[in-house]
Coordinates of N, CA and C in Angstrom, one line a residue:
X1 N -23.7 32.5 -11.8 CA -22.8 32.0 -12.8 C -21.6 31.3 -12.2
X2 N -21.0 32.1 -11.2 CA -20.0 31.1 -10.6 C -20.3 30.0 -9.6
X3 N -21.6 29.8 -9.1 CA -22.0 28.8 -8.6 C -22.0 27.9 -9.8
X4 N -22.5 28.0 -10.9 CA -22.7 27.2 -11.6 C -21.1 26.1 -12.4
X5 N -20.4 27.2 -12.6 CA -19.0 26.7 -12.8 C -18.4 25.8 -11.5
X6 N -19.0 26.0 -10.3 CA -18.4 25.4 -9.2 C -18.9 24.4 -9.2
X7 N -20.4 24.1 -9.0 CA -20.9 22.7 -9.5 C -20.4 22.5 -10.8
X8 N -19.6 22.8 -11.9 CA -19.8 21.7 -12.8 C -18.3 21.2 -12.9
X9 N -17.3 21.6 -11.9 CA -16.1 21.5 -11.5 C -16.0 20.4 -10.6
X10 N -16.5 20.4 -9.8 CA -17.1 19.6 -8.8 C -17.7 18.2 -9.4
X11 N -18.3 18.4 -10.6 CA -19.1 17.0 -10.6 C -17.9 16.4 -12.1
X12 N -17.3 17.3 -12.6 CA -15.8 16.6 -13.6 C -15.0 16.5 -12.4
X13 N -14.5 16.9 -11.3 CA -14.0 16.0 -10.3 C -14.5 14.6 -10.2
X14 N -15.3 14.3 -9.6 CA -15.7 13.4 -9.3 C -15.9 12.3 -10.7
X15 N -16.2 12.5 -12.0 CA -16.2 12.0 -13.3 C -15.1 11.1 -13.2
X16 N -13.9 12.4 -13.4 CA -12.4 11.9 -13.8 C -11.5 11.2 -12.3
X17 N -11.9 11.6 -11.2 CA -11.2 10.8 -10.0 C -11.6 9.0 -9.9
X18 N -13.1 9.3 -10.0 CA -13.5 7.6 -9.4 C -12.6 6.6 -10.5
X19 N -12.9 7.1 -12.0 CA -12.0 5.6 -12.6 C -10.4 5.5 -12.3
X20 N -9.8 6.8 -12.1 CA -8.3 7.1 -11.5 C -8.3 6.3 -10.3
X21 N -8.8 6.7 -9.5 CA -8.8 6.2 -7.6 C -8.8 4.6 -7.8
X22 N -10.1 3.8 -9.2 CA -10.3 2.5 -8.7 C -8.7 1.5 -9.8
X23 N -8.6 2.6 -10.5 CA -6.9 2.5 -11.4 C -5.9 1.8 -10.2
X24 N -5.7 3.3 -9.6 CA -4.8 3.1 -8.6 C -4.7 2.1 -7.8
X25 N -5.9 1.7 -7.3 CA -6.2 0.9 -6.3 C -5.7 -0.9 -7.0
X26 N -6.1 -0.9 -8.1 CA -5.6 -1.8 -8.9 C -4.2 -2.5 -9.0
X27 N -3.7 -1.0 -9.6 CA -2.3 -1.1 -9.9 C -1.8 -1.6 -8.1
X28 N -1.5 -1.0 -7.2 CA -1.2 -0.7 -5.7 C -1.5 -2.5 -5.3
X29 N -2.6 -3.1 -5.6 CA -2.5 -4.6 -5.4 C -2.1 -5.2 -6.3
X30 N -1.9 -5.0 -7.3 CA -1.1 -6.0 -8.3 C 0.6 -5.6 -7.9
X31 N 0.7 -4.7 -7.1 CA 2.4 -4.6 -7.1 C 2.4 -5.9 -5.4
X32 N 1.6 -5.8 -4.8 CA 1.0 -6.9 -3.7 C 1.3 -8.6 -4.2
X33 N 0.2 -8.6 -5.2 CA 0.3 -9.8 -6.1 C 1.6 -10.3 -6.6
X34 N 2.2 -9.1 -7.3 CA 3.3 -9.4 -8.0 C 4.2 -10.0 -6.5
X35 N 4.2 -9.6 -5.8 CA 5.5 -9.5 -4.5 C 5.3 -11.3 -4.4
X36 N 4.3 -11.7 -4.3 CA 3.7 -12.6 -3.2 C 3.7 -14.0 -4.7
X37 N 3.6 -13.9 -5.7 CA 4.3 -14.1 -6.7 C 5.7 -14.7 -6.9
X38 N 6.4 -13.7 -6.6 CA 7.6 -13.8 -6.6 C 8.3 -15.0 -5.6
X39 N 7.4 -14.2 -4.6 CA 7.8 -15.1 -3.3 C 7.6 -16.9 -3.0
X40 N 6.5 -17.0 -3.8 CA 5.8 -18.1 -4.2 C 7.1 -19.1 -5.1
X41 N 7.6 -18.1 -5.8 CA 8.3 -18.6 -7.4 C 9.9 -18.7 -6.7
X42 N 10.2 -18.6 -5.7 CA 11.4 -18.8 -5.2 C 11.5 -20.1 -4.7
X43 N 12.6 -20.6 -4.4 CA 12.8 -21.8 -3.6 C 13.6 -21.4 -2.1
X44 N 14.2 -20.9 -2.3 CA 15.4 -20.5 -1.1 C 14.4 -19.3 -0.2
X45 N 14.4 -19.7 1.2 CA 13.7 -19.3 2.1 C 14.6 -17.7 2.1
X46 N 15.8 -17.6 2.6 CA 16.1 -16.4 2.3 C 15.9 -15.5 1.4
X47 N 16.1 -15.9 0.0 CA 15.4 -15.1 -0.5 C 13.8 -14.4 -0.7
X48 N 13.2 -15.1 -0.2 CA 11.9 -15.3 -0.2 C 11.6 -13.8 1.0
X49 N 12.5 -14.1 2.1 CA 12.4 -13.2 2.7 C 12.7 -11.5 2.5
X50 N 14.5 -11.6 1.6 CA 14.6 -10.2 1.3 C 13.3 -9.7 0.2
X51 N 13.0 -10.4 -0.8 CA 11.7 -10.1 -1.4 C 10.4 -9.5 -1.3
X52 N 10.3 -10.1 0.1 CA 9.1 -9.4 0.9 C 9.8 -8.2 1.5
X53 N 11.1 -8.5 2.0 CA 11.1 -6.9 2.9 C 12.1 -5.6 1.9
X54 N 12.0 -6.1 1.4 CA 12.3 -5.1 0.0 C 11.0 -4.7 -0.5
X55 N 9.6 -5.1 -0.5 CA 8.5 -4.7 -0.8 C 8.5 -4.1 0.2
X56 N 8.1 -4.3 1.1 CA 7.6 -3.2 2.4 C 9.1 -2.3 2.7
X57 N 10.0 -2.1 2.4 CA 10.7 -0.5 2.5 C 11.3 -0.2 1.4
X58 N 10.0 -0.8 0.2 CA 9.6 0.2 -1.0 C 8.2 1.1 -1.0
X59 N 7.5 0.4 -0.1 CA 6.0 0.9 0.3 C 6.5 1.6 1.4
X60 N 7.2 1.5 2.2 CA 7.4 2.7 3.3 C 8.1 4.1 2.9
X61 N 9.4 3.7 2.0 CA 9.8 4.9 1.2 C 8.3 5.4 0.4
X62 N 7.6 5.0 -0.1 CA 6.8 5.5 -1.4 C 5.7 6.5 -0.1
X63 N 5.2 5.5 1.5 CA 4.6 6.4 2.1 C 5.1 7.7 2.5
X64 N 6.9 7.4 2.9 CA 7.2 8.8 3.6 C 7.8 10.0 2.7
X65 N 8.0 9.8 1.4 CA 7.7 10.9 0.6 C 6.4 11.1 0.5
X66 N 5.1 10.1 0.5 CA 3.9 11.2 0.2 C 3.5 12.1 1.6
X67 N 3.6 11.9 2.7 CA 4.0 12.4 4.2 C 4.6 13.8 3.6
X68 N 6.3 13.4 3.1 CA 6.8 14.6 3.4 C 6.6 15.7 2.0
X69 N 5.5 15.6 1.2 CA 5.7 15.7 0.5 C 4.1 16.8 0.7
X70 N 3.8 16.7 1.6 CA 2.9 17.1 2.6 C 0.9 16.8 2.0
X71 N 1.1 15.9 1.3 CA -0.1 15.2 0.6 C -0.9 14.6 1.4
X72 N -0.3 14.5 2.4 CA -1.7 14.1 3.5 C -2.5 14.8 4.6
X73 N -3.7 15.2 4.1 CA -4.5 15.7 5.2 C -4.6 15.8 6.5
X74 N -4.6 16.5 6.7 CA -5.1 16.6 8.3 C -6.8 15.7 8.5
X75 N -7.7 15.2 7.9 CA -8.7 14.5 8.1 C -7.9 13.3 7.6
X76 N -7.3 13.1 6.7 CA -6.2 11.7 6.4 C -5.2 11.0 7.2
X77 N -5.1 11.5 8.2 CA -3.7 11.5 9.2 C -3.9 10.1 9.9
X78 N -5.0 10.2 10.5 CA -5.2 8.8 11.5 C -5.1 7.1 10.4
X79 N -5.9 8.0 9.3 CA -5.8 6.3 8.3 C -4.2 6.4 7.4
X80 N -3.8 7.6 7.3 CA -2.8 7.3 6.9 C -1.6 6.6 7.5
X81 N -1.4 6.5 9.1 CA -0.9 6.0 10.3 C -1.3 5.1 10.5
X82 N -2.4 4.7 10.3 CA -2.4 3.4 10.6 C -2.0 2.2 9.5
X83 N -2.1 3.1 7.9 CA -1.8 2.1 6.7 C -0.3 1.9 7.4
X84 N 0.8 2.9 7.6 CA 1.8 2.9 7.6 C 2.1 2.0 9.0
X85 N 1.3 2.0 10.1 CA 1.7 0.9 11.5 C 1.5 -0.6 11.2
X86 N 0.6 -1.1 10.3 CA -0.3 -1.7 9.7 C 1.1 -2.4 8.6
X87 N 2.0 -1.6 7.8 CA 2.8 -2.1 7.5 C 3.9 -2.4 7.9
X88 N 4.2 -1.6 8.7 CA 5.2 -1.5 9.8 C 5.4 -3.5 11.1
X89 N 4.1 -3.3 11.3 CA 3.8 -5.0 12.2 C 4.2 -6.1 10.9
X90 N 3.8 -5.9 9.8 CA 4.4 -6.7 8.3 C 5.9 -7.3 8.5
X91 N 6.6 -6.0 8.7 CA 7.9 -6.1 8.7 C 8.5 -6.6 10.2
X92 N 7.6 -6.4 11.1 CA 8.4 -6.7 12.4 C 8.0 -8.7 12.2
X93 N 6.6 -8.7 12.3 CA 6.4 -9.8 12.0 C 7.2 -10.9 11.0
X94 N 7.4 -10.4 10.0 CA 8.2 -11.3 9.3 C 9.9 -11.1 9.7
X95 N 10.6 -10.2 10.3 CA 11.8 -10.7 10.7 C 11.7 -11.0 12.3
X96 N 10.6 -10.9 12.7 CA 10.9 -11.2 14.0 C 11.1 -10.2 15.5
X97 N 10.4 -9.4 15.2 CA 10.8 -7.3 15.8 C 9.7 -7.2 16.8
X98 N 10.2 -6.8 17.9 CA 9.2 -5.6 18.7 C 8.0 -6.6 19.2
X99 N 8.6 -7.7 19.4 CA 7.5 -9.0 20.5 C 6.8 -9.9 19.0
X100 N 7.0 -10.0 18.2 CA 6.4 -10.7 16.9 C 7.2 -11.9 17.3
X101 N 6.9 -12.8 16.2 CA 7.4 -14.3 16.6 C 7.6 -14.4 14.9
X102 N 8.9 -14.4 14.5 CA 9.4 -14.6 13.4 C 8.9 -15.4 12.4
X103 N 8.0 -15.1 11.5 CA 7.9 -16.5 10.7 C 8.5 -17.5 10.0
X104 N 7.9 -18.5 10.7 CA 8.8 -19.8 10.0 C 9.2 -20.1 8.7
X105 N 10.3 -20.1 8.1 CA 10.8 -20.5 6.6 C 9.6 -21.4 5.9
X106 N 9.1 -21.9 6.7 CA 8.1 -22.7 6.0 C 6.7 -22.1 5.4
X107 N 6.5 -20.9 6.1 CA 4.8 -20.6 6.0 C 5.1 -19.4 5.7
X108 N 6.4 -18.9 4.7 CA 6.5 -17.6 4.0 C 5.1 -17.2 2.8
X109 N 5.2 -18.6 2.3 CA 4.4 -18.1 0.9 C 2.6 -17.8 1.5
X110 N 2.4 -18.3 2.4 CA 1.4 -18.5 3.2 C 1.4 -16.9 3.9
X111 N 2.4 -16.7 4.2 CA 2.4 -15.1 5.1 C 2.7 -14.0 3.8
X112 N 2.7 -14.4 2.9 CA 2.6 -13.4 1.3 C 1.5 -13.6 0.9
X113 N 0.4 -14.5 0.7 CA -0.6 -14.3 0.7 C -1.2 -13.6 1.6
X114 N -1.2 -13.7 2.7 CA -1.6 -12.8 4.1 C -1.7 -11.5 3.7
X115 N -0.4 -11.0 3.7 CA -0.2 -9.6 3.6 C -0.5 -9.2 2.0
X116 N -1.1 -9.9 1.4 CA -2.0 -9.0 0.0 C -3.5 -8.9 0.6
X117 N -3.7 -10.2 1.3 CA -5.2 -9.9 1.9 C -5.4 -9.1 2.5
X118 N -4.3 -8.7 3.3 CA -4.8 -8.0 4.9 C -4.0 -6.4 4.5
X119 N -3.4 -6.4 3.6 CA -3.1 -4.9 2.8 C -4.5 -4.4 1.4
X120 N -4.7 -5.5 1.2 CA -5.9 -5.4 -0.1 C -7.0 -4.6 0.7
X121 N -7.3 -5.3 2.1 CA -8.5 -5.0 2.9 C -8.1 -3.6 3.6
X122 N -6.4 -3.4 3.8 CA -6.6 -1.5 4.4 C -6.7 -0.9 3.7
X123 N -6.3 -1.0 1.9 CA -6.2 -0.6 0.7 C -8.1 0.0 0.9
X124 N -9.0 -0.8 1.0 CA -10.4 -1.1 0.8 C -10.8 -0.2 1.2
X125 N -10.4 -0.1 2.2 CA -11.4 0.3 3.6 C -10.4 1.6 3.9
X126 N -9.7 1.9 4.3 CA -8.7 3.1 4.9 C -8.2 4.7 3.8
X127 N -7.6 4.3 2.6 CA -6.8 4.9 2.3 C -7.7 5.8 1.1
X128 N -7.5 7.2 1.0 CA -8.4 7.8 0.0 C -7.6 7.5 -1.3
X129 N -8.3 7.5 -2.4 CA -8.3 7.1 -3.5 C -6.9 7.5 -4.4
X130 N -7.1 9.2 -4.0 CA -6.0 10.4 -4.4 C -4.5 10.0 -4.2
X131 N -4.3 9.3 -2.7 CA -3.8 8.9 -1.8 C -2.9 7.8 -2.4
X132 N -3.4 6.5 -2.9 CA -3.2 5.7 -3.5 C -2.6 5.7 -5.0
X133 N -3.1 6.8 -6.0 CA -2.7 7.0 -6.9 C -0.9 7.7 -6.7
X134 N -0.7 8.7 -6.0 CA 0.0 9.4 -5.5 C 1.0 8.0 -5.2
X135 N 0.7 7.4 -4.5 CA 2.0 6.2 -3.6 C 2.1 5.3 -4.7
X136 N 1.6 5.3 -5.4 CA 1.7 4.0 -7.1 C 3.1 4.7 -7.6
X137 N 2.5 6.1 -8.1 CA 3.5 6.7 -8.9 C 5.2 7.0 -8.8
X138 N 5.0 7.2 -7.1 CA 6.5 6.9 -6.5 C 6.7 5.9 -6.3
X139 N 5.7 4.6 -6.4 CA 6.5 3.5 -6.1 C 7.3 3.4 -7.5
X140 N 6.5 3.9 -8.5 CA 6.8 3.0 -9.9 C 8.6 4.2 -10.4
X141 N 8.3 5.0 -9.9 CA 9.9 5.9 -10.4 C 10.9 5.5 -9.8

């Protein structure tokens, strides 16, 4: 009997996570979109810039409360490190940090498209689903 409650726990897991996880995953690029958006809809190169880096140390706050908040696995660790280095080169790259080559005023909107691609694709590939829901919710409070 308790095997059986454990499979059927187990498979309403999996029911109610996948359309949550592919939710999250949604929402988590449309706040990407929205950034890159914005950036687009600007004229003034500086602002274009605080825009984007106001996005990435709102995504870095949102990662290091889910960190301290102790939501990431020990099998999560290495992709979770890397989402967060991953964004981290974002930021050096676009001001110019730690051997990067500053991007030019000119090829902001061009480097906001980038970083939805090349975040959409660690989004894809790296980050568990749970994970992602979790980092939406604090971004959004």
């Amino acid at each position: 009997m308790k095997t059986r409650i454990f499979v059927g726990f187990i498979v309403m897991m999996f029911v109610f996570v996948t359309p949550l996880s592919a939710n999250g995953k949604v929402d988590i690029q449309k706040y990407f979109n929205d950034t890159a958006n914005k950036v687009k809809a600007t004229e003034n190169a500086a602002e274009k810039r605080e825009i984007l880096n106001e996005s990435f140390q709102n995504l870095s706050k949102a990662l290091e409360k889910v960190e301290n908040m102790g939501l990431v696995s020990n099998e999560n660790r290495d992709v979770f490190d890397q989402f967060k280095n991953n964004l981290q080169e974002k930021q050096d790259e676009l001001a110019g940090n730690n051997g990067y080559e500053r991007i030019p005023d000119s090829q902001l909107n061009n480097f906001s498209n980038y970083v939805v691609q090349d975040m959409e694709q660690a989004l894809s590939i790296s980050l568990v689903a749970l994970l992602l829901i979790i980092i939406l919710v604090i971004l959004l409070i």
